[in-house]
Amino acid sequence: MSVEVNGLTKIYGEQKAINSISFSVKSGEVLGFLGPNGAGKSTTMKILSCFIPSTSGTATVNGYDIQSNSLEVRKLIGYLPENNPLYLDMYVKEYLHFAGQAFGIKENLTKKIDHLIDILGISAEKNKIIGSLSKGYKQRIGLAQALINDPKILILDEPTSGLDPNQLVDIRQLIKELGKEKTIIFSTHIMQEVQAVCSRAIIINKGKIVADDSIDALIHKRDSLVEIEVQFLEPIEQLEIEKIESITKINKLQPNYYRVFGNDSLKIRAQLSALASENKNAIILMKENEKSLEDAFFNFTNKL
Ligand code: ADP
């Protein structure tokens, strides 16, 4: 159940929202779609779920073209739009029946809804009116709606935005569970979420794809500098640290505390230790800071 996107472009009036983007998603992948506001994430997702047409380019879902075969594509896709539009004055079960009927599901619809209510943990709220539910539960109703047709591919546009930390963990866990059976494309601003849930991420900026790789490769590829924090027992002059040739950049945090950068972690650490003993000083803390996906995101979206 793959998705193939080829040279997809969308122009709204004068505004080029996405500019000839291409990527593919393999069956079973959980793909994080990252990018600053206005990058073109929602536009891409709307096109893939046949919500709006592209200006040019093609995309197929399981071999079906999104334009010429959009009904087949819609059967395969579950879509949770940004801001999760729900009918707030409908009851939970009533709404899910309505969503199922819109998909033309006749057989076992009640059973399917009960199953979704069960796996999404909505049981306690199932007889309530949607408008009275918390944001976390509304999000679950949105997910239930997206799952009603048992889609093979789930497209989730910022499914965790606006949730409190507990709700966030719950919905993330749900997405992870769903990812065991389905191909998922989801957009988010939260980097830990991508690290926790996705196998791969695409970073999109100003309508163009600027990175497409495994999470690990994204973190380590762009910038090879290591970052080491070192705290000496006694103050030490920055001039002394500048003598270490393997250190290419220094931030002085306190008279005895520095953050240093360079290529060779082992060499830097050994030379800092040697410097401390030469100066009859001692190192009381030395740690290499982990590179993060945030750094990669910042690099990729600020270096255009
Ligand atoms: P993202 O989801 O990454 O925040 P969007 O896909 O929503 O980005 O938007 C991409 C660009 O297209 C933005 O500059 C946005 O203002 C513009 N845009 C989105 N929808 C419309 C629309 N219906 N009409 C005009 N411009 C739009």
Short mmCIF file of C-alpha atoms and ligand atoms in Angstrom, two decimals:
data_model
loop_
_atom_site.label_atom_id
_atom_site.label_comp_id
_atom_site.label_asym_id
_atom_site.label_seq_id
_atom_site.Cartn_x
_atom_site.Cartn_y
_atom_site.Cartn_z
CA MET A 1 0.00 0.00 0.00
CA SER A 2 2.37 2.68 -1.20
CA VAL A 3 2.03 6.38 -1.92
CA GLU A 4 4.00 7.89 -4.80
CA VAL A 5 4.16 11.64 -5.23
CA ASN A 6 5.70 13.11 -8.35
CA GLY A 7 6.34 16.79 -9.00
CA LEU A 8 3.25 17.91 -7.08
CA THR A 9 2.62 21.66 -7.25
CA LYS A 10 -0.17 23.78 -5.82
CA ILE A 11 -0.65 27.44 -6.59
CA TYR A 12 -3.37 29.40 -4.78
CA GLY A 13 -3.83 32.53 -6.86
CA GLU A 14 -0.36 34.04 -6.79
CA GLN A 15 0.83 31.91 -3.89
CA LYS A 16 2.90 28.81 -4.69
CA ALA A 17 2.14 26.64 -1.65
CA ILE A 18 4.04 23.56 -2.81
CA ASN A 19 6.62 23.56 -5.54
CA SER A 20 7.15 20.31 -7.45
CA ILE A 21 7.55 17.98 -4.51
CA SER A 22 8.25 14.27 -4.93
CA PHE A 23 8.45 11.49 -2.38
CA SER A 24 7.21 8.01 -1.77
CA VAL A 25 5.87 6.25 1.29
CA LYS A 26 6.20 2.51 1.58
CA SER A 27 3.69 0.18 3.10
CA GLY A 28 3.88 0.14 6.91
CA GLU A 29 5.94 3.31 7.21
CA VAL A 30 5.12 6.00 9.76
CA LEU A 31 6.24 9.19 8.08
CA GLY A 32 6.61 12.45 9.97
CA PHE A 33 5.86 15.51 7.92
CA LEU A 34 7.73 18.45 9.42
CA GLY A 35 8.01 22.07 8.51
CA PRO A 36 7.41 25.58 9.82
CA ASN A 37 4.00 27.22 9.50
CA GLY A 38 3.12 27.92 5.89
CA ALA A 39 5.61 25.35 4.56
CA GLY A 40 2.95 23.47 2.60
CA LYS A 41 2.25 20.46 4.84
CA SER A 42 -1.53 20.84 5.02
CA THR A 43 -1.75 21.57 1.32
CA THR A 44 0.10 18.33 0.51
CA MET A 45 -2.11 16.35 2.85
CA LYS A 46 -5.28 17.87 1.46
CA ILE A 47 -4.21 16.94 -2.07
CA LEU A 48 -3.28 13.38 -1.12
CA SER A 49 -6.63 12.85 0.58
CA CYS A 50 -8.43 14.21 -2.51
CA PHE A 51 -9.75 17.19 -0.60
CA ILE A 52 -8.40 19.71 -3.12
CA PRO A 53 -6.84 19.22 -6.57
CA SER A 54 -3.19 19.93 -7.35
CA THR A 55 -2.19 22.53 -9.93
CA SER A 56 0.22 20.10 -11.56
CA GLY A 57 2.09 16.89 -10.85
CA THR A 58 0.75 13.47 -9.98
CA ALA A 59 0.28 11.23 -7.00
CA THR A 60 -0.88 7.65 -6.71
CA VAL A 61 -2.12 5.64 -3.78
CA ASN A 62 -1.71 1.91 -4.24
CA GLY A 63 -1.41 2.62 -7.96
CA TYR A 64 -4.63 4.68 -8.15
CA ASP A 65 -4.21 8.21 -9.47
CA ILE A 66 -5.56 10.79 -7.01
CA GLN A 67 -7.26 12.76 -9.77
CA SER A 68 -8.54 10.22 -12.27
CA ASN A 69 -9.34 7.58 -9.62
CA SER A 70 -10.12 9.66 -6.59
CA LEU A 71 -13.02 7.51 -5.37
CA GLU A 72 -10.74 4.47 -5.10
CA VAL A 73 -8.13 6.57 -3.33
CA ARG A 74 -10.67 7.89 -0.82
CA LYS A 75 -11.67 4.33 0.07
CA LEU A 76 -8.07 3.58 1.02
CA ILE A 77 -7.41 6.73 3.01
CA GLY A 78 -8.46 7.98 6.43
CA TYR A 79 -7.93 11.71 6.89
CA LEU A 80 -7.91 13.79 10.03
CA PRO A 81 -7.77 17.43 8.91
CA GLU A 82 -6.03 20.16 10.85
CA ASN A 83 -8.25 21.60 13.62
CA ASN A 84 -10.35 18.41 13.52
CA PRO A 85 -13.66 19.77 12.23
CA LEU A 86 -16.48 17.93 14.04
CA TYR A 87 -20.20 18.49 14.31
CA LEU A 88 -20.22 19.70 17.89
CA ASP A 89 -23.97 19.39 18.36
CA MET A 90 -24.06 15.71 17.40
CA TYR A 91 -23.72 12.82 19.82
CA VAL A 92 -20.55 10.72 19.54
CA LYS A 93 -22.24 7.57 18.23
CA GLU A 94 -24.62 9.53 16.04
CA TYR A 95 -21.66 11.31 14.42
CA LEU A 96 -19.73 8.11 13.85
CA HIS A 97 -22.82 6.53 12.25
CA PHE A 98 -23.09 9.56 10.02
CA ALA A 99 -19.39 9.30 9.05
CA GLY A 100 -19.77 5.57 8.33
CA GLN A 101 -22.87 6.13 6.21
CA ALA A 102 -21.02 8.80 4.24
CA PHE A 103 -18.57 6.07 3.30
CA GLY A 104 -21.47 3.86 2.27
CA ILE A 105 -20.77 1.32 5.00
CA LYS A 106 -23.90 -0.76 5.50
CA GLU A 107 -22.69 -3.99 6.99
CA ASN A 108 -21.88 -4.16 10.68
CA LEU A 109 -21.57 -0.40 11.06
CA THR A 110 -22.69 -0.48 14.71
CA LYS A 111 -20.18 -3.24 15.43
CA LYS A 112 -17.40 -1.29 13.73
CA ILE A 113 -18.25 1.82 15.73
CA ASP A 114 -18.27 -0.15 18.99
CA HIS A 115 -14.87 -1.59 18.10
CA LEU A 116 -13.42 1.87 17.39
CA ILE A 117 -14.93 3.24 20.62
CA ASP A 118 -13.22 0.40 22.41
CA ILE A 119 -9.72 0.64 20.85
CA LEU A 120 -9.68 4.44 21.02
CA GLY A 121 -10.74 4.49 24.68
CA ILE A 122 -13.92 6.51 24.14
CA SER A 123 -16.30 4.20 26.04
CA ALA A 124 -16.92 6.56 28.97
CA GLU A 125 -17.86 9.39 26.61
CA LYS A 126 -19.71 7.48 23.91
CA ASN A 127 -23.17 8.77 24.81
CA LYS A 128 -22.18 12.42 25.15
CA ILE A 129 -22.62 15.33 22.85
CA ILE A 130 -19.33 16.08 21.02
CA GLY A 131 -19.27 19.75 22.03
CA SER A 132 -19.10 18.77 25.70
CA LEU A 133 -15.94 16.65 25.33
CA SER A 134 -12.39 17.67 26.23
CA LYS A 135 -9.95 18.42 23.40
CA GLY A 136 -8.24 15.04 23.89
CA TYR A 137 -11.52 13.16 23.47
CA LYS A 138 -12.52 15.29 20.50
CA GLN A 139 -9.24 14.27 18.94
CA ARG A 140 -10.10 10.61 19.52
CA ILE A 141 -13.47 11.14 17.85
CA GLY A 142 -11.61 12.68 14.90
CA LEU A 143 -9.38 9.63 14.77
CA ALA A 144 -12.41 7.31 14.97
CA GLN A 145 -13.92 9.18 12.03
CA ALA A 146 -10.66 8.78 10.10
CA LEU A 147 -10.64 5.04 10.86
CA ILE A 148 -14.29 4.28 10.14
CA ASN A 149 -13.59 2.89 6.66
CA ASP A 150 -10.70 0.76 7.95
CA PRO A 151 -8.24 2.69 5.78
CA LYS A 152 -4.86 1.26 4.86
CA ILE A 153 -3.34 4.74 4.92
CA LEU A 154 -3.90 7.36 7.59
CA ILE A 155 -3.20 11.02 6.93
CA LEU A 156 -3.18 13.01 10.16
CA ASP A 157 -2.68 16.77 10.04
CA GLU A 158 -1.28 17.93 13.39
CA PRO A 159 -3.29 15.40 15.40
CA THR A 160 -1.67 16.40 18.70
CA SER A 161 -1.79 20.17 18.46
CA GLY A 162 -3.35 21.86 21.48
CA LEU A 163 -3.36 18.75 23.66
CA ASP A 164 -2.16 18.80 27.25
CA PRO A 165 0.90 16.64 28.09
CA ASN A 166 -1.16 13.64 29.23
CA GLN A 167 -3.46 13.71 26.23
CA LEU A 168 -0.44 14.12 24.01
CA VAL A 169 1.18 10.95 25.34
CA ASP A 170 -2.10 9.05 24.91
CA ILE A 171 -2.70 10.12 21.31
CA ARG A 172 0.96 9.49 20.43
CA GLN A 173 0.64 5.99 21.85
CA LEU A 174 -2.51 5.45 19.80
CA ILE A 175 -0.77 6.58 16.62
CA LYS A 176 2.11 4.25 17.38
CA GLU A 177 -0.30 1.34 17.83
CA LEU A 178 -2.12 2.19 14.60
CA GLY A 179 1.25 2.37 12.83
CA LYS A 180 1.72 -1.37 13.38
CA GLU A 181 -1.06 -2.05 10.89
CA LYS A 182 -1.29 1.05 8.73
CA THR A 183 0.83 3.37 6.67
CA ILE A 184 0.74 6.76 8.40
CA ILE A 185 1.68 10.23 7.26
CA PHE A 186 1.36 12.80 9.98
CA SER A 187 2.41 16.38 10.44
CA THR A 188 3.56 17.91 13.68
CA HIS A 189 5.68 20.68 15.12
CA ILE A 190 6.84 18.54 18.02
CA MET A 191 10.22 16.98 17.38
CA GLN A 192 10.12 14.48 20.26
CA GLU A 193 6.92 13.20 18.75
CA VAL A 194 8.62 12.46 15.48
CA GLN A 195 11.45 10.74 17.30
CA ALA A 196 9.00 8.73 19.40
CA VAL A 197 6.63 7.66 16.64
CA CYS A 198 8.18 7.87 13.16
CA SER A 199 10.62 5.75 11.24
CA ARG A 200 11.28 8.49 8.74
CA ALA A 201 10.70 12.21 8.32
CA ILE A 202 10.32 14.64 5.50
CA ILE A 203 11.16 18.27 6.23
CA ILE A 204 9.39 20.74 3.99
CA ASN A 205 10.19 24.44 3.84
CA LYS A 206 8.67 27.13 1.63
CA GLY A 207 6.95 24.52 -0.51
CA LYS A 208 10.07 22.43 -1.15
CA ILE A 209 11.33 19.23 0.41
CA VAL A 210 14.65 20.02 2.09
CA ALA A 211 15.26 16.67 3.76
CA ASP A 212 13.89 13.14 3.48
CA ASP A 213 15.61 10.51 5.58
CA SER A 214 15.49 8.20 8.57
CA ILE A 215 15.31 10.06 11.89
CA ASP A 216 18.80 8.91 12.83
CA ALA A 217 20.31 10.08 9.57
CA LEU A 218 18.57 13.46 9.84
CA ILE A 219 20.02 14.04 13.29
CA HIS A 220 23.58 13.11 12.39
CA LYS A 221 23.96 14.04 8.75
CA ARG A 222 23.80 17.78 8.52
CA ASP A 223 26.27 19.01 11.05
CA SER A 224 29.24 16.88 12.01
CA LEU A 225 30.44 19.10 14.89
CA VAL A 226 30.31 17.57 18.34
CA GLU A 227 29.37 19.72 21.31
CA ILE A 228 31.07 19.17 24.65
CA GLU A 229 30.43 20.90 27.96
CA VAL A 230 33.32 21.07 30.39
CA GLN A 231 33.43 22.40 33.93
CA PHE A 232 36.76 22.96 35.70
CA LEU A 233 37.24 23.09 39.47
CA GLU A 234 38.96 26.49 39.21
CA PRO A 235 38.41 29.30 36.68
CA ILE A 236 40.46 28.98 33.51
CA GLU A 237 41.22 31.60 30.85
CA GLN A 238 39.53 31.14 27.47
CA LEU A 239 42.97 31.77 25.91
CA GLU A 240 44.16 28.48 27.39
CA ILE A 241 41.30 26.58 25.77
CA GLU A 242 41.88 28.31 22.45
CA LYS A 243 45.32 26.63 22.38
CA ILE A 244 43.62 23.28 21.77
CA GLU A 245 43.64 23.03 17.98
CA SER A 246 40.92 20.37 17.76
CA ILE A 247 38.43 22.86 19.26
CA THR A 248 36.96 25.07 16.55
CA LYS A 249 34.46 27.12 18.55
CA ILE A 250 34.14 28.09 22.23
CA ASN A 251 31.24 29.46 24.29
CA LYS A 252 32.24 30.67 27.75
CA LEU A 253 29.34 29.95 30.09
CA GLN A 254 31.09 30.78 33.37
CA PRO A 255 34.77 31.47 34.28
CA ASN A 256 35.18 27.74 34.94
CA TYR A 257 32.50 26.39 32.54
CA TYR A 258 32.75 26.20 28.74
CA ARG A 259 30.87 24.72 25.82
CA VAL A 260 33.28 23.71 23.05
CA PHE A 261 32.79 22.41 19.51
CA GLY A 262 34.93 20.43 17.09
CA ASN A 263 35.10 17.34 14.91
CA ASP A 264 36.88 14.78 17.05
CA SER A 265 35.18 14.13 20.38
CA LEU A 266 37.86 11.82 21.78
CA LYS A 267 40.72 14.16 20.92
CA ILE A 268 38.93 17.18 22.40
CA ARG A 269 38.18 15.36 25.64
CA ALA A 270 41.75 14.03 25.96
CA GLN A 271 43.25 17.46 25.29
CA LEU A 272 40.93 19.15 27.79
CA SER A 273 42.03 16.62 30.43
CA ALA A 274 45.69 17.28 29.62
CA LEU A 275 45.08 21.04 29.81
CA ALA A 276 43.48 20.67 33.25
CA SER A 277 46.46 18.78 34.67
CA GLU A 278 49.01 21.15 33.06
CA ASN A 279 47.22 24.01 34.82
CA LYS A 280 47.01 22.09 38.11
CA ASN A 281 43.25 22.37 37.70
CA ALA A 282 40.72 19.52 37.58
CA ILE A 283 37.70 18.69 35.49
CA ILE A 284 34.61 18.15 37.60
CA LEU A 285 32.17 17.66 34.71
CA MET A 286 32.54 16.81 31.04
CA LYS A 287 29.67 15.71 28.81
CA GLU A 288 28.99 15.43 25.13
CA ASN A 289 25.61 16.93 24.26
CA GLU A 290 23.33 14.75 22.16
CA LYS A 291 22.45 16.08 18.75
CA SER A 292 18.76 16.57 18.41
CA LEU A 293 16.18 16.54 15.67
CA GLU A 294 15.43 20.15 16.68
CA ASP A 295 18.95 21.13 15.60
CA ALA A 296 18.47 19.32 12.29
CA PHE A 297 15.08 20.97 11.77
CA PHE A 298 16.56 24.38 12.53
CA ASN A 299 19.45 23.78 10.15
CA PHE A 300 17.31 22.54 7.30
CA THR A 301 14.68 25.26 7.57
CA ASN A 302 16.98 28.22 8.16
CA LYS A 303 19.67 27.63 5.60
CA LEU A 304 17.74 28.21 2.41
P1 ADP B 1 1.44 24.38 6.55
O1 ADP B 1 0.42 23.31 6.69
O2 ADP B 1 2.83 23.84 6.38
O3 ADP B 1 1.36 25.40 7.65
P2 ADP B 1 -0.15 25.28 4.28
O4 ADP B 1 -0.16 24.14 3.33
O5 ADP B 1 -1.36 25.47 5.14
O6 ADP B 1 1.17 25.18 5.18
O7 ADP B 1 0.11 26.63 3.49
C1 ADP B 1 1.13 26.79 2.55
C2 ADP B 1 1.02 28.20 1.95
O8 ADP B 1 -0.15 28.30 1.17
C3 ADP B 1 0.93 29.30 3.00
O9 ADP B 1 1.65 30.41 2.53
C4 ADP B 1 -0.55 29.59 3.07
O10 ADP B 1 -0.80 30.93 3.43
C5 ADP B 1 -0.99 29.34 1.64
N1 ADP B 1 -2.39 28.87 1.57
C6 ADP B 1 -2.90 27.77 2.16
N2 ADP B 1 -4.21 27.64 1.87
C7 ADP B 1 -4.53 28.69 1.06
C8 ADP B 1 -5.73 29.10 0.42
N3 ADP B 1 -6.86 28.40 0.51
N4 ADP B 1 -5.67 30.23 -0.32
C9 ADP B 1 -4.53 30.94 -0.45
N5 ADP B 1 -3.36 30.60 0.12
C10 ADP B 1 -3.36 29.49 0.87
#
